PDB file of C-alpha atoms in Angstrom:
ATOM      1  CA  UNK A  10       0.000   0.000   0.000  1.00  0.00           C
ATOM      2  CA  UNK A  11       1.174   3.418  -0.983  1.00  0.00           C
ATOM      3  CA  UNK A  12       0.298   5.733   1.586  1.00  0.00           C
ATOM      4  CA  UNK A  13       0.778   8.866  -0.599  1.00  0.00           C
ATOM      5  CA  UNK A  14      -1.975   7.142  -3.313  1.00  0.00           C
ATOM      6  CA  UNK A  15      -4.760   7.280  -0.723  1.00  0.00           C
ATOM      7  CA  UNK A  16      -7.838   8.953  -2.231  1.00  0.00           C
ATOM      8  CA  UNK A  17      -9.285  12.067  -0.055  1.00  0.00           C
ATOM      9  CA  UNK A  18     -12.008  10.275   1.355  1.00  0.00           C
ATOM     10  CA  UNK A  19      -9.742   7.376   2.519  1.00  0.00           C
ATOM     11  CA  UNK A  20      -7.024   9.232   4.521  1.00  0.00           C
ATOM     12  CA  UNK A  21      -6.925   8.769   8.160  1.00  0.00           C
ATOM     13  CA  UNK A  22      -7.748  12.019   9.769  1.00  0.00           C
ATOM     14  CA  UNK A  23      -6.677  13.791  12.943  1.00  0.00           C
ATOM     15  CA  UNK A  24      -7.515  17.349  11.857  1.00  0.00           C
ATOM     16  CA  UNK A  25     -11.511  16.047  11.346  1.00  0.00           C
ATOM     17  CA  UNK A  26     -12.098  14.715  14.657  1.00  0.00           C
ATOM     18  CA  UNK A  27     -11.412  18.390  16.073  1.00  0.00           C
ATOM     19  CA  UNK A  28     -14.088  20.888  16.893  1.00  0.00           C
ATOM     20  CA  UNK A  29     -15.207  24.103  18.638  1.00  0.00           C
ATOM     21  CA  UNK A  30     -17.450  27.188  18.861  1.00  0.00           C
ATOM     22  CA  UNK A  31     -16.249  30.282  18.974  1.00  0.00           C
ATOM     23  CA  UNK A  32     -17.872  30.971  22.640  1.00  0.00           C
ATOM     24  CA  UNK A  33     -16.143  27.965  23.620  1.00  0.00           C
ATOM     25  CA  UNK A  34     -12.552  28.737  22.843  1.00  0.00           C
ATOM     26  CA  UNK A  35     -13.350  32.701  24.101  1.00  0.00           C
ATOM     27  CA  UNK A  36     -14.756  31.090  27.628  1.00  0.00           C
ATOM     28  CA  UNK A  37     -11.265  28.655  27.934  1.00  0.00           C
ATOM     29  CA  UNK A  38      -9.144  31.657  27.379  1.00  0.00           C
ATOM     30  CA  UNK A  39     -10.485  33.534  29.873  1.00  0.00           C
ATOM     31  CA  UNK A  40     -10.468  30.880  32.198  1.00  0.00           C
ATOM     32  CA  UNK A  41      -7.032  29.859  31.343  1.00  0.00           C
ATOM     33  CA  UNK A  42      -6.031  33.720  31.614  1.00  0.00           C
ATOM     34  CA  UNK A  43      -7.670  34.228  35.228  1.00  0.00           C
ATOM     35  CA  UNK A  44      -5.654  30.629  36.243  1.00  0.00           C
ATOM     36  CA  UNK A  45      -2.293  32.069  35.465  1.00  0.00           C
ATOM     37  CA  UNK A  46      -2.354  34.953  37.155  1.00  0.00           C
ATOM     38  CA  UNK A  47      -3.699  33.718  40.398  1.00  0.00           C
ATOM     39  CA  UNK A  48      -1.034  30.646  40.272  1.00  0.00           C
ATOM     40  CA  UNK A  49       1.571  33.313  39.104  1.00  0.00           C
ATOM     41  CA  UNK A  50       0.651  35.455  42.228  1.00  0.00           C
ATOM     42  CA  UNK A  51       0.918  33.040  44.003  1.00  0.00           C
ATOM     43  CA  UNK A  52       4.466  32.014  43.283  1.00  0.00           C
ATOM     44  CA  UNK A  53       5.610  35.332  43.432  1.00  0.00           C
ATOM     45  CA  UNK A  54       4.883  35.357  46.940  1.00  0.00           C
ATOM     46  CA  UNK A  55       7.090  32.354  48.151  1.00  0.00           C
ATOM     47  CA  UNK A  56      10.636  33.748  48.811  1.00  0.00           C
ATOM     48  CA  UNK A  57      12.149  30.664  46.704  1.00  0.00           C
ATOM     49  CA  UNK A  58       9.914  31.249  43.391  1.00  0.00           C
ATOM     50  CA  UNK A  59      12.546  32.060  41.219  1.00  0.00           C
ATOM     51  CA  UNK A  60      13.226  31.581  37.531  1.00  0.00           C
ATOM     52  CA  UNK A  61      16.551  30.461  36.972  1.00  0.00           C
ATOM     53  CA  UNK A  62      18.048  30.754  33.771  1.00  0.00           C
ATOM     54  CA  UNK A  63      18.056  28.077  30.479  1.00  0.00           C
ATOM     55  CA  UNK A  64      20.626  28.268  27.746  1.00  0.00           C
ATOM     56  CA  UNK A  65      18.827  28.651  24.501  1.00  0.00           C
ATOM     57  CA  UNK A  66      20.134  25.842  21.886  1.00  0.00           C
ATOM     58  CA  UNK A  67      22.494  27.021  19.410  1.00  0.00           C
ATOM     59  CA  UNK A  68      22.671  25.369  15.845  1.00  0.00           C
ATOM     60  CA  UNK A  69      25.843  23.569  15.030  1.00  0.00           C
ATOM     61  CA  UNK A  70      26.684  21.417  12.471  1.00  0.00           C
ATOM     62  CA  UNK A  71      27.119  18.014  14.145  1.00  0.00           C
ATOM     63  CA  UNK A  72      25.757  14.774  13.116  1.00  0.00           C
ATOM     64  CA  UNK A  73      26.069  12.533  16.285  1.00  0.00           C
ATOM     65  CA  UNK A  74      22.812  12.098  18.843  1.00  0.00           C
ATOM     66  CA  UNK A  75      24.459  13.775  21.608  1.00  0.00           C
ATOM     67  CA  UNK A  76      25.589  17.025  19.812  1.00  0.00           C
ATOM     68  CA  UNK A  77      22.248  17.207  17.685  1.00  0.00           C
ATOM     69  CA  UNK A  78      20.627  20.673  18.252  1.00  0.00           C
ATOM     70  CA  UNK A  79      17.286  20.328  20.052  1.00  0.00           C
ATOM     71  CA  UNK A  80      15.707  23.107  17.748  1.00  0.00           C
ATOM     72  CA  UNK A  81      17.272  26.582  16.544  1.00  0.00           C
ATOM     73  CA  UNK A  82      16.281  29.689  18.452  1.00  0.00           C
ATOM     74  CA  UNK A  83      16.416  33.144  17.341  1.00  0.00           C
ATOM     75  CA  UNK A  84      15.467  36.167  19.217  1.00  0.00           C
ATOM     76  CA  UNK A  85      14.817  39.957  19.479  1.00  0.00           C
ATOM     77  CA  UNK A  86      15.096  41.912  22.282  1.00  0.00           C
ATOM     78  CA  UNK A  87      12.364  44.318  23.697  1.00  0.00           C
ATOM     79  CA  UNK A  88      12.275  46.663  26.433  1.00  0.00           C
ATOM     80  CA  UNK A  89       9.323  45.006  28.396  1.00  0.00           C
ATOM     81  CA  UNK A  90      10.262  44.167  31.588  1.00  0.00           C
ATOM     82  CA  UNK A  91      10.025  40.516  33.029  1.00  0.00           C
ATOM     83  CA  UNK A  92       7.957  41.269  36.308  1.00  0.00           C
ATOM     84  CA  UNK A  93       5.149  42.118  33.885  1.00  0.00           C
ATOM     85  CA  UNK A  94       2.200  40.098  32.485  1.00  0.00           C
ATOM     86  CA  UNK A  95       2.147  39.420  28.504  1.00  0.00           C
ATOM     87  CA  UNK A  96       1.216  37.101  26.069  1.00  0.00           C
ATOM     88  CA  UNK A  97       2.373  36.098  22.694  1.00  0.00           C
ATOM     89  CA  UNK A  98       0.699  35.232  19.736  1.00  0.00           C
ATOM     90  CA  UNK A  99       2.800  32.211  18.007  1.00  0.00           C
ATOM     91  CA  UNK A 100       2.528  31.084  14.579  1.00  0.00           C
ATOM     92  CA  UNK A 101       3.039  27.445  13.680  1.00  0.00           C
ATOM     93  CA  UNK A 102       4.764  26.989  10.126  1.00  0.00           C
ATOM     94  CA  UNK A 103       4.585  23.774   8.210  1.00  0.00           C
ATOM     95  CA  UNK A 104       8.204  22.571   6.484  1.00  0.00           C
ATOM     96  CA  UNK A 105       7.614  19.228   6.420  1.00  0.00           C
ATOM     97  CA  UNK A 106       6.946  18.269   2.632  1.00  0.00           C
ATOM     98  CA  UNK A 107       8.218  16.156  -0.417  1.00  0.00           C
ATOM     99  CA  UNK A 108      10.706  18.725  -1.329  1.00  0.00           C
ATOM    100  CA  UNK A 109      12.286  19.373   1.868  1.00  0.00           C
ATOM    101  CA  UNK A 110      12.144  15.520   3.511  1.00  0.00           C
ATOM    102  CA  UNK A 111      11.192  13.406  -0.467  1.00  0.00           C
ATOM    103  CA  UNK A 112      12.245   9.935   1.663  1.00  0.00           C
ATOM    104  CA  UNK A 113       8.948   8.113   1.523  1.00  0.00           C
ATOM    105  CA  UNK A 114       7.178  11.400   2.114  1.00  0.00           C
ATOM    106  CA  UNK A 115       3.059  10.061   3.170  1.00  0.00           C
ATOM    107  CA  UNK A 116       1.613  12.730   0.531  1.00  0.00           C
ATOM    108  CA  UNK A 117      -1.968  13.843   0.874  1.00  0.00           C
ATOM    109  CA  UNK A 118      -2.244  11.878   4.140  1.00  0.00           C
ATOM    110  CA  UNK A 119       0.719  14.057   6.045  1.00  0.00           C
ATOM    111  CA  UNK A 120      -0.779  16.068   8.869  1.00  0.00           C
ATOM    112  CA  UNK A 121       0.239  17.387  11.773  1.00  0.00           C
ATOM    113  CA  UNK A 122      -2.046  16.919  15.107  1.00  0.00           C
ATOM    114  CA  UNK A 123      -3.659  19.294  16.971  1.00  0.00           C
ATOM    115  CA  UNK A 124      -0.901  21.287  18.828  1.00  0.00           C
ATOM    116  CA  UNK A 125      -0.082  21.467  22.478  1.00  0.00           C
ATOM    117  CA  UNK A 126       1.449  24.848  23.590  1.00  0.00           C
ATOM    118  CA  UNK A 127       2.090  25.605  27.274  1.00  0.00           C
ATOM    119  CA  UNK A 128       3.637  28.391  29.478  1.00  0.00           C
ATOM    120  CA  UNK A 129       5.363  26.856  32.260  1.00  0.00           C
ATOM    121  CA  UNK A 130       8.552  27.658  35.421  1.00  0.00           C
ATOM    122  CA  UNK A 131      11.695  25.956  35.023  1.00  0.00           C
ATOM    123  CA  UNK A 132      10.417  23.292  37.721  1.00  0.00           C
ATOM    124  CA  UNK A 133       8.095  21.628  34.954  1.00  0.00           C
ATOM    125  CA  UNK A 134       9.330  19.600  31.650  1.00  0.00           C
ATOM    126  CA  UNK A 135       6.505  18.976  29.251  1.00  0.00           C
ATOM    127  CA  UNK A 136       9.363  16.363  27.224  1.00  0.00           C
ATOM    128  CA  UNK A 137      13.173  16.792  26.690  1.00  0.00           C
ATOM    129  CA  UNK A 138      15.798  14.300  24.871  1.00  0.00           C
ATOM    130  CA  UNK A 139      17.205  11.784  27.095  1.00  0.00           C
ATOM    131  CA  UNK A 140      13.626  11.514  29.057  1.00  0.00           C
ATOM    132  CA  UNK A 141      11.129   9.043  29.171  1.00  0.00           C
ATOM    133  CA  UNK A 142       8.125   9.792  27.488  1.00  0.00           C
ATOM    134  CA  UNK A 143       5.004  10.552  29.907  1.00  0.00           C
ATOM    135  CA  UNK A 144       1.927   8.901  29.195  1.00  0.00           C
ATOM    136  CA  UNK A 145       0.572  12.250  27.791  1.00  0.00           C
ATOM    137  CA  UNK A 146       3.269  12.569  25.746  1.00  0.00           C
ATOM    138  CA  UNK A 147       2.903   9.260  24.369  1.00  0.00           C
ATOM    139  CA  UNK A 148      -0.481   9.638  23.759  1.00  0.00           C
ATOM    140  CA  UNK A 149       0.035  12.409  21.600  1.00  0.00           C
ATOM    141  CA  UNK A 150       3.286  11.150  19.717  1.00  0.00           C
ATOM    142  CA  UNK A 151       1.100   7.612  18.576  1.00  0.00           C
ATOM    143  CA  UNK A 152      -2.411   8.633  18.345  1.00  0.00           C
ATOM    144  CA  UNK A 153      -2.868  12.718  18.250  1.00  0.00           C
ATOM    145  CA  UNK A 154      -4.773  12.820  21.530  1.00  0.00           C
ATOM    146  CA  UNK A 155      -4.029  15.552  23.935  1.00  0.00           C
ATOM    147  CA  UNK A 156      -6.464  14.602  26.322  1.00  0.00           C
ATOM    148  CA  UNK A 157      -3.799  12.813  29.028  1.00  0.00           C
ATOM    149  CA  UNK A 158      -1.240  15.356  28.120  1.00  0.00           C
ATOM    150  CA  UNK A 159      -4.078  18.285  28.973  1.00  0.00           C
ATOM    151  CA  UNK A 160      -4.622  16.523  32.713  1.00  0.00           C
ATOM    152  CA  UNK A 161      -1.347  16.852  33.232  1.00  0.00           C
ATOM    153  CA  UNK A 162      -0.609  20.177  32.375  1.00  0.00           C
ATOM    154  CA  UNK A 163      -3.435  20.950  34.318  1.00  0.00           C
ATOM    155  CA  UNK A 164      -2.796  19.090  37.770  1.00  0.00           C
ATOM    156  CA  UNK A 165       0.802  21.018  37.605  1.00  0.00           C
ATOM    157  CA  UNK A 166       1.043  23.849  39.270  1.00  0.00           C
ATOM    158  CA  UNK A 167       3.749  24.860  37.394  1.00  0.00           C
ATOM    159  CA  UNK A 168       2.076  25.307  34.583  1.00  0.00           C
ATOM    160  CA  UNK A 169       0.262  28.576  33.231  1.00  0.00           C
ATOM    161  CA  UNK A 170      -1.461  29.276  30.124  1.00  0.00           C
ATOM    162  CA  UNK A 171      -2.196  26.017  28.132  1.00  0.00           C
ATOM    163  CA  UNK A 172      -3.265  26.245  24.218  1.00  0.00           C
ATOM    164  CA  UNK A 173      -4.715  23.213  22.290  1.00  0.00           C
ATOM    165  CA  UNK A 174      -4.474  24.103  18.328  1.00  0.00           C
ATOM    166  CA  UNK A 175      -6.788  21.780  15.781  1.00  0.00           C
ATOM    167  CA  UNK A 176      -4.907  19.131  13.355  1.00  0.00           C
ATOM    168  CA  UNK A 177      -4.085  20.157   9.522  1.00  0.00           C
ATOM    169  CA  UNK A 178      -3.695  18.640   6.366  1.00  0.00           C
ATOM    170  CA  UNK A 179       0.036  19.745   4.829  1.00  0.00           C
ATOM    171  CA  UNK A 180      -1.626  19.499   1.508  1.00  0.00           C
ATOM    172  CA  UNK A 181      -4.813  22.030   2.850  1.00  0.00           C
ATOM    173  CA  UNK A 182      -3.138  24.114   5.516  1.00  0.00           C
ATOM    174  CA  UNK A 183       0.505  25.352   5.820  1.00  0.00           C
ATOM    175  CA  UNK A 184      -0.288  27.474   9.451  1.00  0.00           C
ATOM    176  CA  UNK A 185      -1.667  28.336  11.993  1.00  0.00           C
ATOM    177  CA  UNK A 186      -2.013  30.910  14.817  1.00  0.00           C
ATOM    178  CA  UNK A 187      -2.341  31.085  18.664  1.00  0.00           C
ATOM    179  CA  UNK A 188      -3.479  34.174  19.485  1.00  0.00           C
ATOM    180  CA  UNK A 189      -3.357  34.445  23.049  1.00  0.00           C
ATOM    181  CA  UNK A 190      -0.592  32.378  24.882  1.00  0.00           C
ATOM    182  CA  UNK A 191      -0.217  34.136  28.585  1.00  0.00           C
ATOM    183  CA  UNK A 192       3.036  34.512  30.084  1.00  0.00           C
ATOM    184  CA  UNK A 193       4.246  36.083  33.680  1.00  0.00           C
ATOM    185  CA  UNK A 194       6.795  36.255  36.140  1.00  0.00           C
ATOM    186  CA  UNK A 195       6.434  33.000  37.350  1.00  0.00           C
ATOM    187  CA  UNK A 196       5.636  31.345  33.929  1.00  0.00           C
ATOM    188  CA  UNK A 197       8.466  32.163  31.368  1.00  0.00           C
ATOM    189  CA  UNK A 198       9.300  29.103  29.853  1.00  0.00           C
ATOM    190  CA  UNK A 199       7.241  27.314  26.551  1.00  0.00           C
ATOM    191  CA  UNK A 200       6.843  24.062  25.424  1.00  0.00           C
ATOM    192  CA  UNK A 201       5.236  22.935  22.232  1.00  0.00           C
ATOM    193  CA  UNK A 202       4.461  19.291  20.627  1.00  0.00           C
ATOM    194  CA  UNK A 203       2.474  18.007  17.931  1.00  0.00           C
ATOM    195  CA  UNK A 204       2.267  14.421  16.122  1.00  0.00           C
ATOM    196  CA  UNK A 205       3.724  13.870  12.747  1.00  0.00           C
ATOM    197  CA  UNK A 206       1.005  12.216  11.216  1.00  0.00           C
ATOM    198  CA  UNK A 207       1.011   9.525   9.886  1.00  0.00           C
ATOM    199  CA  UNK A 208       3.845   7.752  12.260  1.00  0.00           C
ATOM    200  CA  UNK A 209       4.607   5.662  14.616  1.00  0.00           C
ATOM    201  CA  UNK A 210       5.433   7.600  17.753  1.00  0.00           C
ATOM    202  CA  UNK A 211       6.986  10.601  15.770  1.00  0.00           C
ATOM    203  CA  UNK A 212       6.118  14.230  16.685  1.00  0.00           C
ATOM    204  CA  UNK A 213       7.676  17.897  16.764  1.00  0.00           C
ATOM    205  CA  UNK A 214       8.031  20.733  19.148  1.00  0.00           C
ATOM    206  CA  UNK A 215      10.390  22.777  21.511  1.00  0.00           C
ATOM    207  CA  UNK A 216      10.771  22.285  25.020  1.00  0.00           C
ATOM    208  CA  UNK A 217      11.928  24.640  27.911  1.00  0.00           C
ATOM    209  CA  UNK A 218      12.419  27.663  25.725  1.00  0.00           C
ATOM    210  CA  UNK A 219      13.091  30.959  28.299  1.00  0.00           C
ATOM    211  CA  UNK A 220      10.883  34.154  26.821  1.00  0.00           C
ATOM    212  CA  UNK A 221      12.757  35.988  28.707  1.00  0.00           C
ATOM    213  CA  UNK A 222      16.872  37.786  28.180  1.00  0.00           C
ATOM    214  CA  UNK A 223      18.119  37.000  31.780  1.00  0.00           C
ATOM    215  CA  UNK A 224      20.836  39.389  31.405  1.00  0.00           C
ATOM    216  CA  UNK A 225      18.529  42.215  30.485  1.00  0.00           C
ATOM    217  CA  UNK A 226      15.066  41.338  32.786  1.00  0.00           C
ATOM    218  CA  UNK A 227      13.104  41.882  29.716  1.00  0.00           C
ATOM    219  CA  UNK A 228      10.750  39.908  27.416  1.00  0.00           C
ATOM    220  CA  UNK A 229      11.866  38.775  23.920  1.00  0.00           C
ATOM    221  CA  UNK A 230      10.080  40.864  21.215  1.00  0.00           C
ATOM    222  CA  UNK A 231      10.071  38.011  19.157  1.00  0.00           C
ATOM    223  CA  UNK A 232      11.053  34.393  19.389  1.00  0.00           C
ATOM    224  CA  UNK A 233      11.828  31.722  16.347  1.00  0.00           C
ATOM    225  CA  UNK A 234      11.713  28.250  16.729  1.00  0.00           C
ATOM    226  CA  UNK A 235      13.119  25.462  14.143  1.00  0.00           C
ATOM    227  CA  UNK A 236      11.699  22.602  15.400  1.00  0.00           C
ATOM    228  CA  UNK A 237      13.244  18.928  14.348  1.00  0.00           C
ATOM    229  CA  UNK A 238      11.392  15.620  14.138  1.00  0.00           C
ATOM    230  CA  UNK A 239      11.644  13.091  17.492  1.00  0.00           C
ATOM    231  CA  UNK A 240      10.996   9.699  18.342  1.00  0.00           C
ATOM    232  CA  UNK A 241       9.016   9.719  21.263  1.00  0.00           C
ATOM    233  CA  UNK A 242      10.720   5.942  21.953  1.00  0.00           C
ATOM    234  CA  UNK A 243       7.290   4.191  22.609  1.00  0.00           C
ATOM    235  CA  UNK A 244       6.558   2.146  19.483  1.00  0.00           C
ATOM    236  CA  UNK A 245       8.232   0.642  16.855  1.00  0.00           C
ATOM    237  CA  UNK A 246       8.196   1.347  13.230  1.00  0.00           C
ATOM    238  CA  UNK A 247      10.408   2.976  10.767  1.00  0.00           C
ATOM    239  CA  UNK A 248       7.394   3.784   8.349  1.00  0.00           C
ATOM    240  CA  UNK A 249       5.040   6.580   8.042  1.00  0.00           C
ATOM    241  CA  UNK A 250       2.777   3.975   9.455  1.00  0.00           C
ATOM    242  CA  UNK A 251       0.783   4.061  12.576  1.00  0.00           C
ATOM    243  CA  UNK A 252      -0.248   0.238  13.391  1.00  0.00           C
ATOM    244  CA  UNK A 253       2.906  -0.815  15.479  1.00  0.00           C
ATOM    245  CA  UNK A 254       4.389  -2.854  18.201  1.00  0.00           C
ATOM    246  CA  UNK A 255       4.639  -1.101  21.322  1.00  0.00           C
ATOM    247  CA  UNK A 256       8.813  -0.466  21.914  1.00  0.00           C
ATOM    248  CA  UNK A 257       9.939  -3.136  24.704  1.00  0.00           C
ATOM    249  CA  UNK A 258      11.452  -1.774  27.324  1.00  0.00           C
ATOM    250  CA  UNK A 259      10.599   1.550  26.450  1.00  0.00           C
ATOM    251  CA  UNK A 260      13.259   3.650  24.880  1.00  0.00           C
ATOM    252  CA  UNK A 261      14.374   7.496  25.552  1.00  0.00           C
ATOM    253  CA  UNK A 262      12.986  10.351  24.083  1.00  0.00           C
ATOM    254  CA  UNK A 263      15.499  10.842  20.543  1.00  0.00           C
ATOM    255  CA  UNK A 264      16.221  13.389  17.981  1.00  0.00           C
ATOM    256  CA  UNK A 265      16.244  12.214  13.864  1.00  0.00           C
ATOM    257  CA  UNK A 266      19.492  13.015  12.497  1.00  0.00           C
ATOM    258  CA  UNK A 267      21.595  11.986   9.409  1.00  0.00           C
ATOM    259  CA  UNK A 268      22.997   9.912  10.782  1.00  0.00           C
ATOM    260  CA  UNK A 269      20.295   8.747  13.500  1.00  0.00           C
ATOM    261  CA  UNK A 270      17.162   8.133  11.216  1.00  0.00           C
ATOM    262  CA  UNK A 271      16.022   5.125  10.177  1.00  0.00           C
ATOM    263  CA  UNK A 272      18.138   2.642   7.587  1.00  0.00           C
ATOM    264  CA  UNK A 273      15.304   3.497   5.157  1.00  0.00           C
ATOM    265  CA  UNK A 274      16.280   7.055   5.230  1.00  0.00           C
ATOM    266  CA  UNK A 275      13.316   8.505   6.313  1.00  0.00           C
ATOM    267  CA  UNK A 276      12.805  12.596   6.871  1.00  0.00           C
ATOM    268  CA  UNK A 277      16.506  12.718   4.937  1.00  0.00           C
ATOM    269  CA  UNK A 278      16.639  15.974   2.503  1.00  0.00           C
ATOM    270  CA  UNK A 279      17.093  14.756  -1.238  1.00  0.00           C
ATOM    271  CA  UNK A 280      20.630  14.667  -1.081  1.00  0.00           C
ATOM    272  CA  UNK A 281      20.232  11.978   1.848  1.00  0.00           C
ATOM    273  CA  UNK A 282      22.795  14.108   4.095  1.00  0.00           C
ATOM    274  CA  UNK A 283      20.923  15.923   6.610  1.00  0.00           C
ATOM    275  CA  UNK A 284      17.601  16.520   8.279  1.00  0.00           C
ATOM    276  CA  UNK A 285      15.783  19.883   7.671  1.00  0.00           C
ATOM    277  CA  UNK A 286      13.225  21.227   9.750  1.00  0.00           C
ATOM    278  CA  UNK A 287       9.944  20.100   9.792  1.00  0.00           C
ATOM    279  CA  UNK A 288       8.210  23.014  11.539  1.00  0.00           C
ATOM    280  CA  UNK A 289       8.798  26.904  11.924  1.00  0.00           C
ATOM    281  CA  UNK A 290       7.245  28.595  15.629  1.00  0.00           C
ATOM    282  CA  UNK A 291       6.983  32.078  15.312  1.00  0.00           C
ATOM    283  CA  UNK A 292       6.410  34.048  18.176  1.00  0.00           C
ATOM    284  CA  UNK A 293       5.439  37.852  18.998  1.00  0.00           C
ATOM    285  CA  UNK A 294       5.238  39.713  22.346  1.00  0.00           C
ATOM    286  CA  UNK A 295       1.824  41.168  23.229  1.00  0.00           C
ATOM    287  CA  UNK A 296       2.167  44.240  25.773  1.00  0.00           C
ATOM    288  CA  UNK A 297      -0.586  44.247  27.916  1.00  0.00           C
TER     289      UNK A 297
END
């Protein structure tokens, strides 16, 4: 079967089962608004709430697993202050396409699931490489479901503002914008992940990114995000195929590489010597 053949009304959807009313999303922002700034108030009142400071990754040009980048930052500075309340709105760019990854490429059934973006301190990790995956994580790396991933966010209280996106056909939609992620003192730190679909347990995102220049005390004006694909190290497969094995014993969270992909070469650029970005995150500071 050749899963970039399927007819329109045959391919496996993620982006369809997703729905909401206007009123809806309005009356979750709010809510999720008025949560972060009574947890953030909160924090700021224990003498040890502090926000320490997290290197941003730097690109380099190394092919081993260990010296991988996570994901390539680039910021602008602002002159907004840190103590203050802001938001951002983030745009999420598709790159993941025949042209840029042609190994195998899934066609009219590649999609990307609905997205997970969350504020967080420094005390919470949503995922990072070398981790085990949580069960919310894994959830959303095999099947698209943020559900598990959403009760965990939400029984942290480390966690602020949490956005859910909706899934997308690459061959329909090539963006798509959060309007309203909240940010504060206490909550300075974003982590992103959605699933490449169709896959086994593979997925895309950023985790632990500081919003804010330490050195400075101020906000980013703007903040760019490469993001790279990852094995999430639950299931097996080396397809763009989602009926797997589960992995046994379950493996650590990984980065895809040149020279860590698959044999088959999957998500290799067409010169089969490196492994491009798959996504773009592009976000903007709000001023309150």
């Amino acid at each position: 079967e050749e899963l970039n053949t399927q007819e329109e009304e045959e391919r496996p959807s993620v982006a369809s089962s997703v729905s909401s009313s206007p009123d809806d999303d309005d009356e979750a922002t709010e809510g999720r608004v008025q949560n972060v700034q009574q947890v953030a108030q909160k924090a700021l009142r224990k003498p040890n709430a502090q926000i320490t400071q997290k290197a941003l990754r730097i690109p380099n040009t190394q092919t081993t697993q260990n010296d991988l980048p996570d994901f390539d930052v680039i910021t602008t500075d602002s002159d907004t202050a840190s103590s203050q309340y802001v938001s951002y709105a983030c745009q999420f760019d598709n790159n993941w396409s025949a042209a840029n990854h042609p190994v195998m490429y899934p066609g009219d059934s590649a999609q990307w699931s609905p997205h997970v973006l969350a504020s967080h301190s420094d005390k919470y990790t949503m995922w990072s490489k070398g981790s085990m995956s949580s069960d919310g994580v894994e959830m959303v790396a095999e099947m698209g479901d943020t559900s598990i991933l959403e009760a965990e966010l939400d029984a942290s209280d480390e966690v602020g503002c949490v956005a859910i996106g909706n899934g997308m056909f690459n061959s329909e939609t090539q963006s798509q914008v959060f309007d309203n992620v909240v940010m504060g003192p206490a909550f300075h730190f974003m982590s992103t992940i959605t699933m490449i679909v169709p896959s086994p347990d593979w997925y895309s995102g950023f985790y632990d990114v500081n919003f804010v220049n330490e050195a400075k005390g101020t906000w980013y004006e703007k903040v760019v995000i490469s993001t790279y694909p990852w094995d999430a190290g639950t299931e097996d497969g080396d397809t763009y195929s989602t009926e797997n094995s589960a992995t046994e014993p379950q493996e650590f969270i990984s980065r895809f590489g040149p020279s860590t992909v698959p044999s088959n070469g999957v998500f290799l650029n067409g010169d089969r010597n490196d492994v491009l970005p798959v996504a773009m995150w592009t976000c903007d500071l709000r001023v309150w």
